[in-house]
Amino acid sequence: MTEQVAIAIRELTFSQAINEAIRLEMRRDPNVIVMGEDIAGAAGRAHLGMVDAWGGTLRATRGLITEFGAQRVLDTPISEMGFVGAAVGAAMTGLRPIVEIMFVDLIGCCFDQLLNQASKMHYMTGGQVAVPMVLRLPYGTRGSNLQNYGGGAGAQHSQTLYSLLAHIPGLKVVVPSTAYQAKGLMISAVRDGGPVVVMEHKFLGSAAKGNVPEDSYTIPIGQAEIVRTGHDITLCAIGRMTHLCLEVASELAADGISAEVIDVLTLAPLDEATILDSVKRTHRLVVVDEDTPTASMARDIAARVAEKAFDWLDAPIKIVTAPETPVPFAAVLEKLYVPTSAQVRCAARELVA
């Protein structure tokens, strides 16, 4: 008789899944540490008994200092150059730092540490030095589909800059879109032998709830996921845009159009094979990316498909992205900035027609 093993599954938010992944890895490996601004509660609030009241931008580190203490959960000064550089050095000595930067927009303050140090140290030392660190970067803006979740962070705190990081050889870049993916990819990132960037959409933090197993599990880095099968057109999405494409796919189905939806998940290394195989079945492609179009992941994916699957295409590739402009502060303009379901639906119908 086969023994049945029950796996406890509960509904968690995206941020709770990240928190659980970090907590499990800190329990498993004493070399895992966490660094960042306000990740344990600002020192100025400590005397009010509010040490755990903050927990970082997405509240994903809340409660960690209570369990692991200030030696492993390090509230840093407001100096991205300093604490990211310290994390690179710590990783080189055998620790596994998880670093949170409040907004991806602030990578300009520590870009040299990523561009010239973390990403290249293993290569420059002939494989003698590893840099096993994770960089957590909240990104994105509200758009019209999440109007009840705040926004209005302005042009310097609302960008989608993962293409900058995916461009750098030596960095791995993952972009989960669900709570289940967030936990599995975070655990994989912590256990990876090199620097991994985990992009977390600010407005998935509390909005993206899903079933997540209690036990530890991993999701392979470098592998896309087909989240809906179809045969008329492929919708290739990144991060929060996956939810948008699933919504559009349901609408298209009502019109008799069968859309396949791919969640890219990893931008570097990109899973070309899954995307190409899908296009060879559907013969049409729309890439949906919250970033601006120039030098974007949308254009990169479109170029790869045009190069390697041109003979299978029955229509031009279309991309749906944000406009070539800074993110507006005004709510009425911010709602128009992010790709909408109407734009994706229109692009898909044009190709199928």
Short mmCIF file of C-alpha atoms in Angstrom, two decimals:
data_model
loop_
_atom_site.label_atom_id
_atom_site.label_comp_id
_atom_site.label_asym_id
_atom_site.label_seq_id
_atom_site.Cartn_x
_atom_site.Cartn_y
_atom_site.Cartn_z
CA MET A 1 0.00 0.00 0.00
CA THR A 2 1.44 3.36 -1.01
CA GLU A 3 1.76 5.85 1.84
CA GLN A 4 0.06 9.18 1.11
CA VAL A 5 2.05 12.23 2.21
CA ALA A 6 -0.01 15.35 2.86
CA ILE A 7 1.52 18.64 1.73
CA ALA A 8 0.25 21.66 3.63
CA ILE A 9 -0.79 24.42 1.23
CA ARG A 10 -2.13 27.84 2.23
CA GLU A 11 -2.90 31.08 0.49
CA LEU A 12 -0.12 33.65 0.82
CA THR A 13 0.47 37.05 -0.67
CA PHE A 14 3.48 37.65 -2.91
CA SER A 15 5.34 39.41 -0.06
CA GLN A 16 4.50 36.70 2.46
CA ALA A 17 5.89 34.10 0.06
CA ILE A 18 9.15 36.05 -0.26
CA ASN A 19 9.32 36.35 3.53
CA GLU A 20 8.79 32.61 4.00
CA ALA A 21 11.46 31.77 1.43
CA ILE A 22 14.01 33.98 3.16
CA ARG A 23 13.06 32.65 6.59
CA LEU A 24 13.43 29.00 5.49
CA GLU A 25 16.82 29.65 3.90
CA MET A 26 18.08 31.51 6.98
CA ARG A 27 17.08 28.56 9.13
CA ARG A 28 18.72 26.12 6.75
CA ASP A 29 22.01 27.98 6.25
CA PRO A 30 23.58 30.20 8.95
CA ASN A 31 25.61 31.97 6.24
CA VAL A 32 22.46 33.63 4.83
CA ILE A 33 22.14 37.23 5.99
CA VAL A 34 19.78 40.06 5.06
CA MET A 35 20.74 43.68 4.44
CA GLY A 36 18.86 46.83 3.48
CA GLU A 37 17.24 50.07 4.52
CA ASP A 38 14.42 49.77 7.08
CA ILE A 39 14.22 46.00 6.64
CA ALA A 40 14.03 45.58 10.43
CA GLY A 41 12.42 48.91 11.31
CA ALA A 42 14.27 52.19 11.37
CA ALA A 43 16.50 52.80 14.36
CA GLY A 44 14.57 55.98 15.02
CA ARG A 45 11.45 53.93 15.74
CA ALA A 46 13.12 51.26 17.83
CA HIS A 47 12.53 53.13 21.09
CA LEU A 48 8.80 53.04 20.32
CA GLY A 49 8.83 49.27 20.19
CA MET A 50 8.27 49.29 16.42
CA VAL A 51 11.36 47.39 15.33
CA ASP A 52 9.31 44.96 13.22
CA ALA A 53 6.70 47.46 12.11
CA TRP A 54 8.22 48.14 8.70
CA GLY A 55 9.96 45.21 7.04
CA GLY A 56 11.18 46.93 3.89
CA THR A 57 9.34 48.40 0.92
CA LEU A 58 7.16 45.31 0.39
CA ARG A 59 7.11 44.29 4.08
CA ALA A 60 8.86 41.10 2.96
CA THR A 61 11.41 41.07 5.80
CA ARG A 62 8.98 41.73 8.63
CA GLY A 63 9.67 39.57 11.68
CA LEU A 64 13.08 38.31 10.58
CA ILE A 65 15.05 40.34 13.12
CA THR A 66 12.96 38.90 15.94
CA GLU A 67 13.93 35.36 14.98
CA PHE A 68 17.49 35.86 13.70
CA GLY A 69 18.76 38.96 15.50
CA ALA A 70 20.66 42.05 14.43
CA GLN A 71 23.80 40.08 13.50
CA ARG A 72 22.00 38.50 10.54
CA VAL A 73 19.35 41.12 9.76
CA LEU A 74 21.24 44.35 9.13
CA ASP A 75 19.41 47.66 8.94
CA THR A 76 21.78 49.71 6.80
CA PRO A 77 22.36 53.44 6.39
CA ILE A 78 20.90 55.16 3.32
CA SER A 79 23.90 54.32 1.15
CA GLU A 80 23.27 51.79 -1.62
CA MET A 81 26.87 52.10 -2.80
CA GLY A 82 28.09 51.17 0.66
CA PHE A 83 25.88 48.25 1.61
CA VAL A 84 25.75 46.64 -1.86
CA GLY A 85 29.54 46.85 -1.97
CA ALA A 86 29.68 45.33 1.51
CA ALA A 87 27.40 42.52 0.34
CA VAL A 88 29.70 41.75 -2.60
CA GLY A 89 32.64 41.50 -0.21
CA ALA A 90 30.65 39.39 2.24
CA ALA A 91 29.66 36.99 -0.53
CA MET A 92 33.28 36.64 -1.62
CA THR A 93 34.18 35.50 1.92
CA GLY A 94 31.51 32.79 2.07
CA LEU A 95 28.35 34.50 3.32
CA ARG A 96 25.15 34.56 1.27
CA PRO A 97 23.70 38.06 1.57
CA ILE A 98 20.17 38.92 0.50
CA VAL A 99 20.14 42.64 -0.22
CA GLU A 100 17.03 44.75 -0.59
CA ILE A 101 17.13 48.09 -2.40
CA MET A 102 13.95 50.07 -1.81
CA PHE A 103 13.31 50.79 -5.50
CA VAL A 104 14.99 49.53 -8.67
CA ASP A 105 15.38 53.19 -9.65
CA LEU A 106 18.15 53.46 -7.03
CA ILE A 107 20.50 51.01 -8.75
CA GLY A 108 22.22 54.05 -10.21
CA CYS A 109 23.66 54.61 -6.73
CA CYS A 110 25.38 51.20 -6.72
CA PHE A 111 25.66 50.30 -10.40
CA ASP A 112 29.44 49.91 -10.36
CA GLN A 113 29.15 47.26 -7.62
CA LEU A 114 26.88 45.24 -9.93
CA LEU A 115 28.35 46.05 -13.35
CA ASN A 116 32.04 45.72 -12.52
CA GLN A 117 32.27 43.74 -9.27
CA ALA A 118 29.50 41.23 -8.49
CA SER A 119 28.94 40.19 -12.09
CA LYS A 120 32.60 39.81 -13.06
CA MET A 121 34.46 38.59 -9.97
CA HIS A 122 33.99 34.87 -10.73
CA TYR A 123 35.19 35.39 -14.32
CA MET A 124 38.12 37.64 -13.45
CA THR A 125 39.46 35.18 -10.86
CA GLY A 126 39.22 32.19 -13.18
CA GLY A 127 36.44 30.66 -11.11
CA GLN A 128 38.35 30.88 -7.83
CA VAL A 129 35.97 33.38 -6.21
CA ALA A 130 32.18 33.06 -6.12
CA VAL A 131 29.70 35.83 -5.32
CA PRO A 132 26.56 34.05 -4.05
CA MET A 133 24.32 37.03 -3.34
CA VAL A 134 20.71 38.00 -4.05
CA LEU A 135 19.60 41.52 -4.90
CA ARG A 136 15.88 42.18 -4.34
CA LEU A 137 14.55 45.06 -6.42
CA PRO A 138 10.95 46.34 -6.24
CA TYR A 139 9.90 47.79 -9.60
CA GLY A 140 6.95 49.05 -11.59
CA THR A 141 4.02 51.39 -11.35
CA ARG A 142 0.31 51.09 -10.76
CA GLY A 143 -1.39 51.42 -14.11
CA SER A 144 -5.10 51.17 -14.76
CA ASN A 145 -5.55 47.58 -13.59
CA LEU A 146 -4.57 48.14 -9.96
CA GLN A 147 -6.19 51.45 -9.18
CA ASN A 148 -6.92 50.47 -5.58
CA TYR A 149 -3.29 49.85 -4.66
CA GLY A 150 -1.75 53.29 -4.33
CA GLY A 151 0.75 54.59 -6.84
CA GLY A 152 1.87 58.12 -7.49
CA ALA A 153 5.52 57.42 -6.69
CA GLY A 154 6.74 59.60 -9.54
CA ALA A 155 9.32 59.17 -12.27
CA GLN A 156 12.22 58.31 -9.92
CA HIS A 157 10.45 55.51 -8.00
CA SER A 158 8.25 53.76 -10.56
CA GLN A 159 10.48 52.48 -13.35
CA THR A 160 10.88 49.00 -14.81
CA LEU A 161 14.63 48.63 -15.35
CA TYR A 162 15.22 44.90 -15.55
CA SER A 163 16.56 45.18 -19.11
CA LEU A 164 19.56 47.14 -17.77
CA LEU A 165 20.43 44.27 -15.46
CA ALA A 166 19.66 41.46 -17.91
CA HIS A 167 22.17 43.09 -20.27
CA ILE A 168 25.08 42.44 -17.87
CA PRO A 169 26.88 39.08 -18.37
CA GLY A 170 27.34 37.37 -15.03
CA LEU A 171 24.02 38.45 -13.52
CA LYS A 172 20.95 36.25 -13.46
CA VAL A 173 17.62 38.10 -13.45
CA VAL A 174 14.30 36.54 -12.43
CA VAL A 175 10.84 38.15 -12.45
CA PRO A 176 8.18 36.10 -10.60
CA SER A 177 4.52 36.96 -11.12
CA THR A 178 2.80 34.77 -8.50
CA ALA A 179 3.30 33.99 -4.83
CA TYR A 180 4.18 30.37 -5.67
CA GLN A 181 6.86 31.50 -8.12
CA ALA A 182 8.15 34.15 -5.73
CA LYS A 183 8.93 31.59 -3.03
CA GLY A 184 10.43 28.99 -5.36
CA LEU A 185 12.58 31.43 -7.32
CA MET A 186 13.78 33.19 -4.17
CA ILE A 187 14.97 29.90 -2.69
CA SER A 188 16.70 29.03 -5.97
CA ALA A 189 18.34 32.47 -6.02
CA VAL A 190 19.70 32.10 -2.48
CA ARG A 191 21.15 28.68 -3.27
CA ASP A 192 22.67 29.78 -6.58
CA GLY A 193 26.43 30.08 -6.70
CA GLY A 194 26.46 33.57 -8.21
CA PRO A 195 24.68 36.94 -8.10
CA VAL A 196 20.94 36.76 -8.81
CA VAL A 197 18.59 39.74 -9.16
CA VAL A 198 15.00 39.11 -8.06
CA MET A 199 12.63 41.69 -9.51
CA GLU A 200 9.45 42.12 -7.43
CA HIS A 201 6.59 44.22 -8.74
CA LYS A 202 5.54 46.70 -6.07
CA PHE A 203 1.86 46.20 -6.78
CA LEU A 204 1.96 42.42 -6.67
CA GLY A 205 3.13 42.53 -3.05
CA SER A 206 -0.32 42.34 -1.50
CA ALA A 207 -2.41 41.83 -4.65
CA ALA A 208 -1.01 38.53 -5.96
CA LYS A 209 -2.36 35.89 -3.58
CA GLY A 210 -2.03 32.21 -4.31
CA ASN A 211 -1.61 28.70 -2.95
CA VAL A 212 1.90 28.14 -1.61
CA PRO A 213 3.21 24.91 0.00
CA GLU A 214 4.65 25.24 3.49
CA ASP A 215 7.68 23.11 2.64
CA SER A 216 10.77 24.38 0.88
CA TYR A 217 10.84 23.99 -2.91
CA THR A 218 12.72 25.49 -5.84
CA ILE A 219 11.80 26.68 -9.32
CA PRO A 220 14.59 26.39 -11.91
CA ILE A 221 16.22 29.66 -12.92
CA GLY A 222 16.28 29.99 -16.71
CA GLN A 223 12.99 28.25 -17.41
CA ALA A 224 9.84 29.96 -18.71
CA GLU A 225 6.35 28.64 -17.98
CA ILE A 226 3.41 28.18 -20.32
CA VAL A 227 0.55 29.27 -18.06
CA ARG A 228 -2.18 28.85 -20.70
CA THR A 229 -2.07 26.75 -23.84
CA GLY A 230 -3.41 27.92 -27.19
CA HIS A 231 -2.89 27.51 -30.93
CA ASP A 232 -3.71 30.83 -32.65
CA ILE A 233 -1.28 33.30 -31.07
CA THR A 234 1.40 33.51 -28.37
CA LEU A 235 1.24 36.22 -25.72
CA CYS A 236 4.68 36.46 -24.11
CA ALA A 237 4.58 38.33 -20.79
CA ILE A 238 6.96 39.49 -18.08
CA GLY A 239 6.06 39.84 -14.40
CA ARG A 240 2.74 41.52 -13.68
CA MET A 241 1.96 41.60 -17.40
CA THR A 242 1.32 37.84 -17.18
CA HIS A 243 -1.90 38.54 -15.27
CA LEU A 244 -2.88 41.05 -17.95
CA CYS A 245 -2.24 38.54 -20.74
CA LEU A 246 -4.26 35.83 -18.98
CA GLU A 247 -7.15 38.27 -18.75
CA VAL A 248 -6.82 39.07 -22.46
CA ALA A 249 -6.59 35.38 -23.37
CA SER A 250 -9.92 34.75 -21.68
CA GLU A 251 -11.49 37.65 -23.59
CA LEU A 252 -10.06 36.43 -26.89
CA ALA A 253 -11.40 32.93 -26.24
CA ALA A 254 -14.91 34.37 -26.22
CA ASP A 255 -14.23 35.52 -29.80
CA GLY A 256 -12.94 32.11 -30.85
CA ILE A 257 -9.23 33.07 -30.68
CA SER A 258 -7.03 30.59 -28.81
CA ALA A 259 -4.13 32.43 -27.13
CA GLU A 260 -1.14 30.74 -25.53
CA VAL A 261 0.37 32.70 -22.62
CA ILE A 262 4.03 32.39 -21.65
CA ASP A 263 5.33 33.75 -18.34
CA VAL A 264 9.00 34.44 -19.14
CA LEU A 265 10.06 34.23 -15.43
CA THR A 266 13.80 34.49 -16.13
CA LEU A 267 15.21 37.29 -18.27
CA ALA A 268 18.83 36.22 -17.97
CA PRO A 269 19.39 33.52 -19.02
CA LEU A 270 16.32 33.72 -21.26
CA ASP A 271 14.47 30.49 -22.06
CA GLU A 272 14.46 30.91 -25.84
CA ALA A 273 13.41 27.32 -26.51
CA THR A 274 10.00 27.60 -24.84
CA ILE A 275 9.21 30.85 -26.66
CA LEU A 276 10.39 29.57 -30.05
CA ASP A 277 8.49 26.29 -29.70
CA SER A 278 5.32 28.19 -28.88
CA VAL A 279 5.67 30.50 -31.88
CA LYS A 280 6.25 27.51 -34.15
CA ARG A 281 2.86 26.19 -33.01
CA THR A 282 0.87 29.44 -33.05
CA HIS A 283 2.73 31.35 -35.83
CA ARG A 284 2.02 34.73 -34.19
CA LEU A 285 3.60 36.62 -31.29
CA VAL A 286 2.78 39.60 -29.07
CA VAL A 287 5.34 40.51 -26.38
CA VAL A 288 3.99 42.52 -23.43
CA ASP A 289 6.49 44.42 -21.30
CA GLU A 290 5.94 47.17 -18.72
CA ASP A 291 9.29 48.75 -19.63
CA THR A 292 9.79 51.49 -22.21
CA PRO A 293 10.42 50.11 -25.73
CA THR A 294 13.98 51.18 -26.61
CA ALA A 295 16.51 48.43 -25.80
CA SER A 296 13.79 46.60 -23.86
CA MET A 297 13.25 42.92 -23.17
CA ALA A 298 10.24 43.09 -25.50
CA ARG A 299 12.46 44.16 -28.39
CA ASP A 300 15.10 41.59 -27.45
CA ILE A 301 12.58 38.72 -27.44
CA ALA A 302 11.07 39.94 -30.71
CA ALA A 303 14.52 40.09 -32.32
CA ARG A 304 15.41 36.56 -31.20
CA VAL A 305 12.18 35.14 -32.58
CA ALA A 306 12.57 37.06 -35.84
CA GLU A 307 16.08 35.63 -36.21
CA LYS A 308 15.40 32.04 -35.21
CA ALA A 309 11.75 31.39 -36.08
CA PHE A 310 11.10 33.70 -39.03
CA ASP A 311 9.89 30.91 -41.31
CA TRP A 312 7.15 29.96 -38.84
CA LEU A 313 5.68 33.47 -38.54
CA ASP A 314 2.42 34.20 -40.38
CA ALA A 315 2.32 37.84 -39.25
CA PRO A 316 4.72 40.53 -37.97
CA ILE A 317 5.70 40.42 -34.31
CA LYS A 318 4.03 43.07 -32.17
CA ILE A 319 5.21 44.50 -28.86
CA VAL A 320 3.07 46.27 -26.28
CA THR A 321 5.08 48.41 -23.87
CA ALA A 322 4.96 51.59 -21.85
CA PRO A 323 5.44 54.79 -23.88
CA GLU A 324 8.86 56.35 -24.39
CA THR A 325 8.48 58.77 -21.48
CA PRO A 326 9.19 58.97 -17.75
CA VAL A 327 6.49 57.56 -15.49
CA PRO A 328 4.00 60.36 -14.79
CA PHE A 329 3.06 61.34 -11.25
CA ALA A 330 -0.51 62.43 -11.95
CA ALA A 331 -2.94 59.57 -11.30
CA VAL A 332 -4.92 60.13 -14.50
CA LEU A 333 -1.71 59.86 -16.57
CA GLU A 334 -0.24 57.00 -14.56
CA LYS A 335 -3.31 54.91 -15.39
CA LEU A 336 -2.54 55.40 -19.08
CA TYR A 337 1.17 54.63 -18.80
CA VAL A 338 1.21 50.85 -18.23
CA PRO A 339 0.09 48.52 -21.06
CA THR A 340 -3.65 47.86 -20.89
CA SER A 341 -5.76 44.84 -21.75
CA ALA A 342 -7.33 46.85 -24.59
CA GLN A 343 -3.91 47.43 -26.18
CA VAL A 344 -2.92 43.76 -25.94
CA ARG A 345 -6.32 42.61 -27.19
CA CYS A 346 -6.13 44.99 -30.16
CA ALA A 347 -2.62 43.81 -31.09
CA ALA A 348 -3.67 40.16 -30.90
CA ARG A 349 -6.78 40.65 -33.01
CA GLU A 350 -4.82 42.50 -35.69
CA LEU A 351 -2.39 39.61 -36.02
CA VAL A 352 -5.05 36.91 -36.10
CA ALA A 353 -7.18 38.87 -38.57
#
